Tab-separated table of C-alpha atoms in Angstrom:
chain	number	residue	atom	x	y	z
A	1	MET	CA	-32.876	-80.899	60.825
A	2	LYS	CA	-35.089	-80.210	57.661
A	3	LYS	CA	-35.859	-83.368	55.821
A	4	GLY	CA	-33.317	-83.861	52.840
A	5	TYR	CA	-30.721	-81.513	54.253
A	6	PHE	CA	-27.282	-82.548	55.848
A	7	GLY	CA	-26.184	-79.508	57.768
A	8	GLN	CA	-26.403	-76.620	55.177
A	9	TRP	CA	-26.183	-79.033	52.253
A	10	GLY	CA	-28.664	-80.991	50.231
A	11	GLY	CA	-32.448	-80.049	49.580
A	12	ALA	CA	-34.630	-80.776	46.614
A	13	PHE	CA	-34.539	-77.772	43.945
A	14	ILE	CA	-36.816	-79.463	41.453
A	15	PRO	CA	-39.086	-77.987	38.668
A	16	GLU	CA	-42.796	-78.050	39.586
A	17	VAL	CA	-43.515	-80.531	36.802
A	18	LEU	CA	-41.552	-83.215	38.773
A	19	TYR	CA	-43.287	-82.467	42.080
A	20	ALA	CA	-45.616	-85.341	41.784
A	21	THR	CA	-42.962	-87.715	40.604
A	22	PHE	CA	-40.669	-86.834	43.569
A	23	ALA	CA	-43.635	-87.255	45.998
A	24	GLN	CA	-44.246	-90.674	44.755
A	25	LEU	CA	-40.719	-91.496	45.067
A	26	ASN	CA	-40.361	-90.247	48.529
A	27	THR	CA	-43.433	-92.271	49.579
A	28	GLU	CA	-42.376	-95.467	48.068
A	29	TYR	CA	-38.716	-95.007	49.519
A	30	GLU	CA	-39.917	-94.279	53.142
A	31	LYS	CA	-42.103	-97.264	52.901
A	32	ALA	CA	-39.439	-99.412	51.802
A	33	ARG	CA	-37.033	-98.297	54.516
A	34	ALA	CA	-39.710	-98.997	57.238
A	35	ASP	CA	-40.058	-102.457	55.749
A	36	ALA	CA	-37.712	-104.783	57.164
A	37	ALA	CA	-38.822	-107.524	54.411
A	38	PHE	CA	-37.617	-105.079	51.687
A	39	TRP	CA	-34.081	-104.808	53.046
A	40	GLN	CA	-34.092	-108.686	53.471
A	41	GLU	CA	-35.299	-108.905	49.888
A	42	TYR	CA	-32.524	-106.552	48.821
A	43	VAL	CA	-29.892	-108.567	50.732
A	44	GLU	CA	-30.921	-111.747	49.331
A	45	LEU	CA	-31.008	-110.501	45.798
A	46	MET	CA	-27.533	-109.193	46.165
A	47	GLY	CA	-26.360	-112.360	47.639
A	48	ASN	CA	-27.654	-114.624	44.993
A	49	TYR	CA	-27.099	-112.159	41.987
A	50	SER	CA	-24.248	-110.050	42.804
A	51	CYS	CA	-21.598	-112.112	44.994
A	52	ARG	CA	-22.292	-110.374	48.235
A	53	PRO	CA	-20.810	-110.286	50.849
A	54	THR	CA	-17.798	-109.319	48.997
A	55	PRO	CA	-14.533	-110.318	50.625
A	56	LEU	CA	-12.211	-108.112	52.760
A	57	THR	CA	-8.726	-109.142	51.547
A	58	TYR	CA	-5.630	-108.864	53.660
A	59	ALA	CA	-2.969	-107.350	51.146
A	60	GLU	CA	0.043	-109.305	52.776
A	61	ASN	CA	2.575	-108.287	50.238
A	62	LEU	CA	1.613	-104.547	50.107
A	63	SER	CA	1.801	-104.625	53.870
A	64	ASN	CA	5.177	-106.015	53.962
A	65	HIS	CA	6.310	-103.806	51.030
A	66	PHE	CA	5.510	-100.596	53.018
A	67	GLY	CA	6.382	-101.996	56.456
A	68	GLY	CA	3.694	-100.033	58.529
A	69	ALA	CA	-0.047	-100.680	58.990
A	70	ARG	CA	-1.710	-103.815	57.918
A	71	ILE	CA	-3.564	-103.185	54.619
A	72	TYR	CA	-7.082	-104.593	53.973
A	73	ILE	CA	-8.934	-104.191	50.773
A	74	LYS	CA	-12.574	-104.256	50.432
A	75	ARG	CA	-13.329	-106.059	47.315
A	76	GLU	CA	-16.223	-104.220	45.609
A	77	ASP	CA	-14.652	-105.121	42.345
A	78	LEU	CA	-16.236	-108.642	42.754
A	79	ASN	CA	-19.674	-107.330	42.451
A	80	HIS	CA	-21.725	-108.363	39.290
A	81	THR	CA	-20.594	-105.862	36.649
A	82	GLY	CA	-17.217	-105.221	38.312
A	83	ALA	CA	-18.016	-102.299	40.805
A	84	HIS	CA	-20.123	-101.141	43.716
A	85	LYS	CA	-22.731	-99.552	41.424
A	86	ALA	CA	-24.718	-102.908	41.322
A	87	ASN	CA	-25.621	-102.232	45.059
A	88	ASN	CA	-27.531	-99.006	44.249
A	89	VAL	CA	-29.097	-100.013	41.010
A	90	MET	CA	-30.405	-103.259	42.163
A	91	GLY	CA	-31.994	-101.561	45.111
A	92	GLN	CA	-33.590	-98.994	42.962
A	93	GLY	CA	-34.881	-101.703	40.744
A	94	LEU	CA	-36.872	-103.067	43.556
A	95	LEU	CA	-38.322	-99.643	43.981
A	96	VAL	CA	-39.047	-99.274	40.348
A	97	LYS	CA	-41.085	-102.586	40.535
A	98	ARG	CA	-43.050	-101.286	43.648
A	99	MET	CA	-43.859	-98.034	41.665
A	100	GLY	CA	-44.982	-99.968	38.579
A	101	LYS	CA	-42.880	-98.167	36.178
A	102	LYS	CA	-41.593	-99.746	32.890
A	103	ARG	CA	-38.631	-97.610	32.010
A	104	VAL	CA	-35.360	-96.433	33.541
A	105	ILE	CA	-32.956	-93.887	32.598
A	106	ALA	CA	-29.416	-93.131	33.974
A	107	GLU	CA	-26.363	-90.938	33.672
A	108	THR	CA	-22.936	-92.468	33.638
A	109	GLY	CA	-19.192	-91.187	33.620
A	110	ALA	CA	-16.972	-94.114	33.933
A	111	GLY	CA	-19.803	-96.396	32.331
A	112	GLN	CA	-19.820	-98.781	35.499
A	113	HIS	CA	-23.247	-97.228	36.557
A	114	GLY	CA	-24.499	-97.382	32.935
A	115	VAL	CA	-23.617	-101.024	32.777
A	116	ALA	CA	-25.119	-101.903	36.063
A	117	THR	CA	-28.293	-100.012	35.107
A	118	ALA	CA	-28.531	-101.774	31.906
A	119	THR	CA	-27.949	-105.119	33.732
A	120	MET	CA	-30.743	-104.226	36.234
A	121	ALA	CA	-33.111	-103.384	33.480
A	122	ALA	CA	-32.424	-106.696	31.727
A	123	ARG	CA	-33.130	-108.477	35.093
A	124	PHE	CA	-36.270	-106.762	35.650
A	125	GLY	CA	-37.587	-106.281	32.281
A	126	PHE	CA	-37.304	-102.533	31.895
A	127	ASP	CA	-36.609	-100.390	28.944
A	128	CYS	CA	-33.268	-98.495	29.560
A	129	THR	CA	-31.812	-95.257	28.160
A	130	VAL	CA	-28.060	-94.204	29.327
A	131	TYR	CA	-26.955	-90.747	29.005
A	132	MET	CA	-23.155	-90.439	28.700
A	133	GLY	CA	-20.879	-87.617	27.790
A	134	GLU	CA	-19.240	-87.720	24.328
A	135	GLU	CA	-15.846	-87.672	25.879
A	136	ASP	CA	-16.510	-90.469	28.293
A	137	VAL	CA	-18.028	-92.546	25.471
A	138	ALA	CA	-14.722	-92.335	23.729
A	139	ARG	CA	-12.472	-93.273	26.727
A	140	GLN	CA	-14.904	-95.974	28.019
A	141	ARG	CA	-15.661	-97.720	24.803
A	142	PRO	CA	-15.914	-101.216	26.312
A	143	ASN	CA	-18.629	-100.194	28.697
A	144	VAL	CA	-20.684	-98.604	25.877
A	145	PHE	CA	-20.405	-101.880	23.989
A	146	TRP	CA	-21.643	-103.953	26.877
A	147	MET	CA	-24.634	-101.347	27.771
A	148	GLU	CA	-25.793	-101.639	24.173
A	149	LYS	CA	-25.396	-105.449	24.104
A	150	LEU	CA	-27.565	-105.568	27.282
A	151	GLY	CA	-30.319	-103.926	25.546
A	152	ALA	CA	-29.733	-100.269	26.535
A	153	THR	CA	-29.892	-97.256	24.349
A	154	VAL	CA	-26.706	-95.082	24.780
A	155	VAL	CA	-27.105	-91.495	24.131
A	156	PRO	CA	-23.770	-89.446	23.831
A	157	VAL	CA	-23.981	-85.875	25.177
A	158	THR	CA	-22.443	-83.400	23.201
A	159	SER	CA	-22.927	-80.299	25.273
A	160	GLY	CA	-20.776	-78.563	27.710
A	161	SER	CA	-17.701	-80.349	28.739
A	162	ARG	CA	-19.160	-83.552	27.286
A	163	THR	CA	-18.634	-85.405	30.742
A	164	LEU	CA	-20.666	-86.661	33.758
A	165	LYS	CA	-22.455	-83.276	34.610
A	166	ASP	CA	-23.650	-82.824	31.129
A	167	ALA	CA	-24.942	-86.417	31.132
A	168	MET	CA	-26.982	-85.825	34.373
A	169	ASN	CA	-28.413	-82.577	32.767
A	170	GLU	CA	-29.617	-84.596	29.858
A	171	ALA	CA	-31.007	-87.310	31.895
A	172	PHE	CA	-33.121	-84.714	33.756
A	173	ARG	CA	-34.466	-83.309	30.709
A	174	ASP	CA	-35.498	-86.723	29.631
A	175	TRP	CA	-37.337	-87.277	32.930
A	176	VAL	CA	-39.324	-84.182	32.839
A	177	SER	CA	-40.940	-85.353	29.660
A	178	SER	CA	-41.326	-89.042	30.527
A	179	MET	CA	-41.952	-89.147	34.297
A	180	ASP	CA	-45.195	-91.051	34.199
A	181	ASP	CA	-43.590	-94.282	33.162
A	182	THR	CA	-39.777	-93.461	33.748
A	183	HIS	CA	-37.647	-93.678	36.941
A	184	TYR	CA	-34.213	-91.891	36.850
A	185	VAL	CA	-31.711	-94.002	38.470
A	186	ILE	CA	-29.226	-91.463	39.825
A	187	GLY	CA	-25.803	-93.340	40.225
A	188	THR	CA	-24.370	-91.512	43.131
A	189	VAL	CA	-25.210	-89.770	46.352
A	190	CYS	CA	-25.887	-86.585	44.719
A	191	GLY	CA	-29.103	-84.768	43.239
A	192	PRO	CA	-32.382	-83.800	44.874
A	193	HIS	CA	-33.711	-85.664	48.110
A	194	PRO	CA	-34.255	-88.577	48.479
A	195	PHE	CA	-31.466	-89.664	46.136
A	196	PRO	CA	-28.429	-88.870	48.361
A	197	GLU	CA	-29.975	-90.523	51.318
A	198	MET	CA	-31.519	-93.452	49.429
A	199	VAL	CA	-28.244	-94.275	47.311
A	200	ALA	CA	-26.301	-93.988	50.582
A	201	TRP	CA	-28.699	-96.473	52.310
A	202	PHE	CA	-28.361	-99.124	49.380
A	203	GLN	CA	-24.523	-98.628	49.472
A	204	SER	CA	-24.369	-98.989	53.307
A	205	ILE	CA	-24.117	-102.718	52.769
A	206	ILE	CA	-20.431	-102.214	52.028
A	207	GLY	CA	-19.759	-100.613	55.396
A	208	ILE	CA	-21.913	-103.223	57.378
A	209	GLU	CA	-20.062	-105.960	55.812
A	210	ALA	CA	-16.545	-104.348	56.247
A	211	HIS	CA	-17.170	-103.507	60.015
A	212	LYS	CA	-17.941	-107.112	60.689
A	213	GLN	CA	-15.260	-108.463	58.547
A	214	ILE	CA	-12.380	-106.422	60.096
A	215	LEU	CA	-13.456	-107.399	63.504
A	216	GLN	CA	-13.333	-111.037	62.565
A	217	GLN	CA	-9.867	-110.941	60.705
A	218	PHE	CA	-8.027	-108.258	62.754
A	219	GLY	CA	-9.739	-108.399	66.085
A	220	ARG	CA	-10.424	-104.697	66.275
A	221	LEU	CA	-11.381	-101.692	64.195
A	222	PRO	CA	-9.065	-100.135	61.696
A	223	SER	CA	-7.289	-96.869	62.317
A	224	ARG	CA	-8.297	-95.348	58.803
A	225	VAL	CA	-10.538	-96.159	55.941
A	226	TYR	CA	-9.892	-94.843	52.579
A	227	ALA	CA	-12.154	-94.389	49.553
A	228	CYS	CA	-12.074	-92.367	46.306
A	229	VAL	CA	-14.649	-89.506	46.024
A	230	GLY	CA	-16.435	-88.483	42.788
A	231	GLY	CA	-20.045	-88.093	43.677
A	232	GLY	CA	-19.251	-90.267	46.700
A	233	SER	CA	-21.416	-93.472	46.796
A	234	ASN	CA	-18.649	-95.821	47.297
A	235	ALA	CA	-17.301	-93.570	49.905
A	236	MET	CA	-20.441	-93.218	51.779
A	237	GLY	CA	-21.149	-96.796	51.446
A	238	ILE	CA	-17.982	-97.966	53.378
A	239	PHE	CA	-17.815	-94.863	55.702
A	240	GLN	CA	-21.264	-95.640	57.125
A	241	GLY	CA	-19.912	-98.825	58.717
A	242	PHE	CA	-17.597	-96.637	60.763
A	243	LEU	CA	-19.345	-93.225	61.099
A	244	ASP	CA	-20.297	-94.086	64.743
A	245	THR	CA	-16.847	-95.051	65.795
A	246	PRO	CA	-14.805	-91.774	66.014
A	247	GLU	CA	-11.553	-93.595	66.686
A	248	VAL	CA	-11.626	-94.614	62.932
A	249	GLU	CA	-10.460	-91.753	60.534
A	250	LEU	CA	-12.289	-91.510	57.286
A	251	VAL	CA	-10.291	-90.485	54.346
A	252	GLY	CA	-11.955	-89.423	51.000
A	253	VAL	CA	-9.781	-88.990	48.055
A	254	GLU	CA	-10.430	-86.697	45.182
A	255	ALA	CA	-9.360	-86.405	41.590
A	256	GLY	CA	-6.158	-84.191	41.676
A	257	GLY	CA	-5.846	-84.457	38.015
A	258	GLU	CA	-2.708	-82.452	36.802
A	259	GLY	CA	-2.532	-80.847	40.258
A	260	ILE	CA	-4.822	-78.982	42.399
A	261	ASP	CA	-2.991	-75.713	41.676
A	262	THR	CA	-3.910	-75.984	38.133
A	263	ASP	CA	-7.446	-75.738	36.404
A	264	ARG	CA	-7.059	-79.566	35.441
A	265	HIS	CA	-8.694	-81.436	38.317
A	266	ALA	CA	-11.927	-82.402	39.908
A	267	SER	CA	-11.325	-81.514	43.755
A	268	ARG	CA	-14.210	-79.859	45.397
A	269	MET	CA	-13.177	-80.469	48.982
A	270	THR	CA	-9.391	-79.931	48.534
A	271	GLY	CA	-8.007	-76.806	46.776
A	272	ASP	CA	-9.688	-73.507	46.420
A	273	ARG	CA	-11.740	-73.620	43.221
A	274	ALA	CA	-14.982	-74.757	44.618
A	275	SER	CA	-17.577	-72.939	46.392
A	276	ALA	CA	-21.206	-73.390	47.674
A	277	GLY	CA	-23.831	-73.380	44.987
A	278	VAL	CA	-27.314	-74.949	43.811
A	279	ALA	CA	-27.327	-77.039	40.522
A	280	GLN	CA	-28.800	-80.274	39.352
A	281	GLY	CA	-31.431	-80.019	42.141
A	282	TYR	CA	-29.390	-79.876	45.328
A	283	LYS	CA	-26.828	-77.655	47.208
A	284	THR	CA	-23.403	-78.554	47.655
A	285	MET	CA	-19.649	-77.549	46.934
A	286	PHE	CA	-19.334	-77.193	43.086
A	287	LEU	CA	-16.275	-76.281	40.897
A	288	GLN	CA	-17.912	-72.931	39.744
A	289	ASN	CA	-16.806	-69.368	38.659
A	290	PRO	CA	-18.043	-66.289	40.800
A	291	GLU	CA	-20.976	-65.998	38.402
A	292	GLY	CA	-22.096	-69.644	39.255
A	293	GLN	CA	-21.000	-71.071	35.930
A	294	MET	CA	-19.714	-74.698	36.261
A	295	LEU	CA	-16.104	-75.033	35.543
A	296	ASP	CA	-14.477	-77.622	33.381
A	297	THR	CA	-12.909	-80.644	35.190
A	298	HIS	CA	-10.313	-83.199	34.503
A	299	SER	CA	-9.524	-86.559	35.802
A	300	ILE	CA	-7.804	-89.721	34.183
A	301	ALA	CA	-10.829	-91.514	35.925
A	302	ALA	CA	-14.103	-90.757	34.122
A	303	GLY	CA	-15.984	-91.643	37.188
A	304	LEU	CA	-14.354	-88.931	39.266
A	305	ASP	CA	-14.662	-86.238	36.624
A	306	TYR	CA	-17.607	-84.401	38.201
A	307	VAL	CA	-18.047	-80.702	39.447
A	308	GLY	CA	-20.145	-81.542	42.664
A	309	VAL	CA	-19.869	-83.866	45.623
A	310	SER	CA	-22.353	-85.388	47.790
A	311	PRO	CA	-24.130	-83.076	50.152
A	312	ILE	CA	-23.656	-85.792	52.841
A	313	LEU	CA	-19.838	-85.688	52.358
A	314	ALA	CA	-19.874	-81.845	52.327
A	315	ASP	CA	-21.374	-81.893	55.547
A	316	LEU	CA	-19.148	-84.536	56.910
A	317	GLY	CA	-16.079	-82.611	55.631
A	318	GLU	CA	-17.330	-79.403	57.138
A	319	GLN	CA	-17.863	-81.275	60.585
A	320	GLY	CA	-14.231	-82.657	60.143
A	321	ARG	CA	-15.459	-86.207	60.391
A	322	VAL	CA	-14.032	-86.901	56.887
A	323	ARG	CA	-10.629	-85.774	55.775
A	324	PHE	CA	-10.148	-84.981	52.157
A	325	GLU	CA	-7.091	-85.426	50.036
A	326	ALA	CA	-6.322	-85.366	46.267
A	327	ALA	CA	-4.577	-87.706	44.060
A	328	THR	CA	-2.838	-86.721	40.816
A	329	ASP	CA	-3.157	-88.756	37.486
A	330	LYS	CA	0.431	-89.867	37.740
A	331	GLU	CA	0.121	-91.038	41.377
A	332	VAL	CA	-2.908	-92.898	40.456
A	333	VAL	CA	-1.180	-94.837	37.521
A	334	ASP	CA	1.910	-95.728	39.807
A	335	ALA	CA	-0.462	-96.937	42.448
A	336	LEU	CA	-2.411	-99.063	40.088
A	337	ALA	CA	1.065	-100.464	38.787
A	338	LEU	CA	2.136	-101.406	42.327
A	339	SER	CA	-1.166	-103.081	43.219
A	340	MET	CA	-1.092	-105.173	40.217
A	341	ARG	CA	2.615	-106.277	40.673
A	342	LYS	CA	2.460	-106.789	44.460
A	343	GLU	CA	-0.948	-108.181	44.960
A	344	GLY	CA	-2.355	-109.232	41.404
A	345	LEU	CA	-5.181	-106.829	41.857
A	346	ILE	CA	-6.279	-104.430	39.208
A	347	PRO	CA	-8.216	-101.543	40.881
A	348	ALA	CA	-10.222	-99.197	38.670
A	349	LEU	CA	-8.547	-95.960	37.968
A	350	GLU	CA	-11.219	-94.252	40.332
A	351	SER	CA	-10.502	-96.856	43.184
A	352	SER	CA	-6.812	-96.335	42.580
A	353	HIS	CA	-7.198	-92.713	44.112
A	354	GLY	CA	-7.862	-94.186	47.526
A	355	PHE	CA	-4.879	-96.513	47.043
A	356	VAL	CA	-2.503	-93.550	46.520
A	357	GLN	CA	-3.338	-91.950	49.850
A	358	ALA	CA	-3.327	-95.082	51.813
A	359	PHE	CA	0.111	-95.952	50.285
A	360	LYS	CA	1.412	-92.506	51.536
A	361	GLU	CA	0.120	-92.974	55.083
A	362	ALA	CA	0.464	-96.744	55.734
A	363	PRO	CA	4.345	-96.669	55.972
A	364	ILE	CA	4.367	-94.136	58.828
A	365	MET	CA	1.569	-95.959	60.901
A	366	ALA	CA	2.454	-98.543	63.536
A	367	GLY	CA	2.588	-102.255	62.647
A	368	ASP	CA	-0.228	-103.109	64.991
A	369	GLU	CA	-2.537	-100.839	63.068
A	370	ALA	CA	-4.833	-101.621	60.269
A	371	ILE	CA	-6.364	-99.636	57.294
A	372	ILE	CA	-8.998	-100.575	54.840
A	373	ILE	CA	-8.947	-99.347	51.302
A	374	ASN	CA	-12.448	-99.579	49.475
A	375	MET	CA	-11.565	-101.069	45.988
A	376	SER	CA	-14.752	-99.801	44.461
A	377	GLY	CA	-14.280	-101.406	41.046
A	378	ARG	CA	-11.870	-103.358	38.804
A	379	GLY	CA	-9.734	-101.799	36.074
A	380	ASP	CA	-10.926	-103.924	33.102
A	381	LYS	CA	-13.042	-100.848	31.878
A	382	ASP	CA	-9.889	-98.739	31.869
A	383	ILE	CA	-7.593	-100.844	29.602
A	384	PHE	CA	-7.431	-98.221	26.785
A	385	THR	CA	-6.493	-95.379	29.226
A	386	VAL	CA	-4.084	-97.339	31.211
A	387	ALA	CA	-2.403	-98.995	28.248
A	388	HIS	CA	-1.909	-95.400	26.757
A	389	ALA	CA	-0.651	-94.008	30.060
A	390	PHE	CA	1.953	-97.093	30.387
A	391	ASP	CA	2.852	-96.193	26.676
A	392	ASP	CA	2.778	-99.933	26.144
A	393	PRO	CA	4.241	-100.671	22.563
A	394	SER	CA	2.621	-104.111	22.198
A	395	TRP	CA	-0.760	-102.550	22.876
A	396	LYS	CA	-0.321	-99.777	20.458
A	397	LYS	CA	0.684	-102.394	17.782
A	398	PHE	CA	-2.551	-104.340	18.547
A	399	ILE	CA	-4.571	-101.120	18.230
A	400	VAL	CA	-2.935	-100.222	14.832
A	401	ASP	CA	-3.213	-103.701	13.427
A	402	ARG	CA	-6.945	-103.965	14.408
A	403	GLY	CA	-7.651	-100.505	13.038
A	404	ASN	CA	-5.954	-101.526	9.798
A	405	GLU	CA	-8.021	-104.676	9.787
A	406	TYR	CA	-11.317	-102.767	10.274
A	407	SER	CA	-10.399	-100.292	7.448
A	408	LYS	CA	-10.131	-102.838	4.790
């Protein structure tokens, strides 16, 4: 198979001006993959800086509530900065050190990748600029605050739909003019080669751990593994631990928004709005019109509000190795509420998509089966969105009172 392709998907459709930059990145990445000491350095860094290995938690109360399969939750929320994003950015940070560059840029939707990149930049001493859609800046203000306090410059993007795809476009524009001293830390398994493969490699630590942990705790492999899918890095992270065990079904859950029969969702592998296309440096399934113009997307979860999907996941879906489903905004809020009340866990809105599908299927599975849900992040960042969705009166009063205080 041609390097950088997964079936018919992937590739590196880049401007000529970036050719030398990508050649250097490919060289350093391949050298790192061939160097066992690099992976060991990475694992040790994640162990003493980011709480790895993260636990696999048996959700006893939820399991009893549904009365079917035993539910286990992979706790990526316990990573430093609160999500799986740390796995990728710290690995890329080690590569940036190898390349001798001094500045990093990133795109972010939910803000978790932006916070993780800003954290990595502070840890390694890099300058940092983060591009974020104006709409996401508004709905993820706590993460913007932390990025700025960590020393990053946050640039609101006002073009297009003012969400993740537009932030990625602006980051590429920056890189073209600053490539000599700058590395673009793409946050998911998308973009031109080697990014999909490279980000999947760093995130594979999730699946490596989960495979070992479920055997230790349950005694055998799970029947199904669930993960939310935006670009797809958390899904690829945990799925890689089970790709070679066909008896384990892999289930990716996309953003169904207000329903996949509407134009207010971000589902590429479910529904009929997506088609094959080339954009942002790679070929995959994009939400686009017949002329190839990208469609507006919607999700209550900023991190899933993206027009494309990983070329690796597009290929796995085409092969039938990954089954794709979609969860609506309302289902997501309900699953989040149930997880909080039954287990004291607060999954991010993104992660809650995986919980939705697991909760639908666990009750009709046998009691001697197990499933794993990847809790890719925690919901602290979503407090404004979630409090609004719950229509919480005390939260509204707090916001009004604080607003009045600030306006004096």
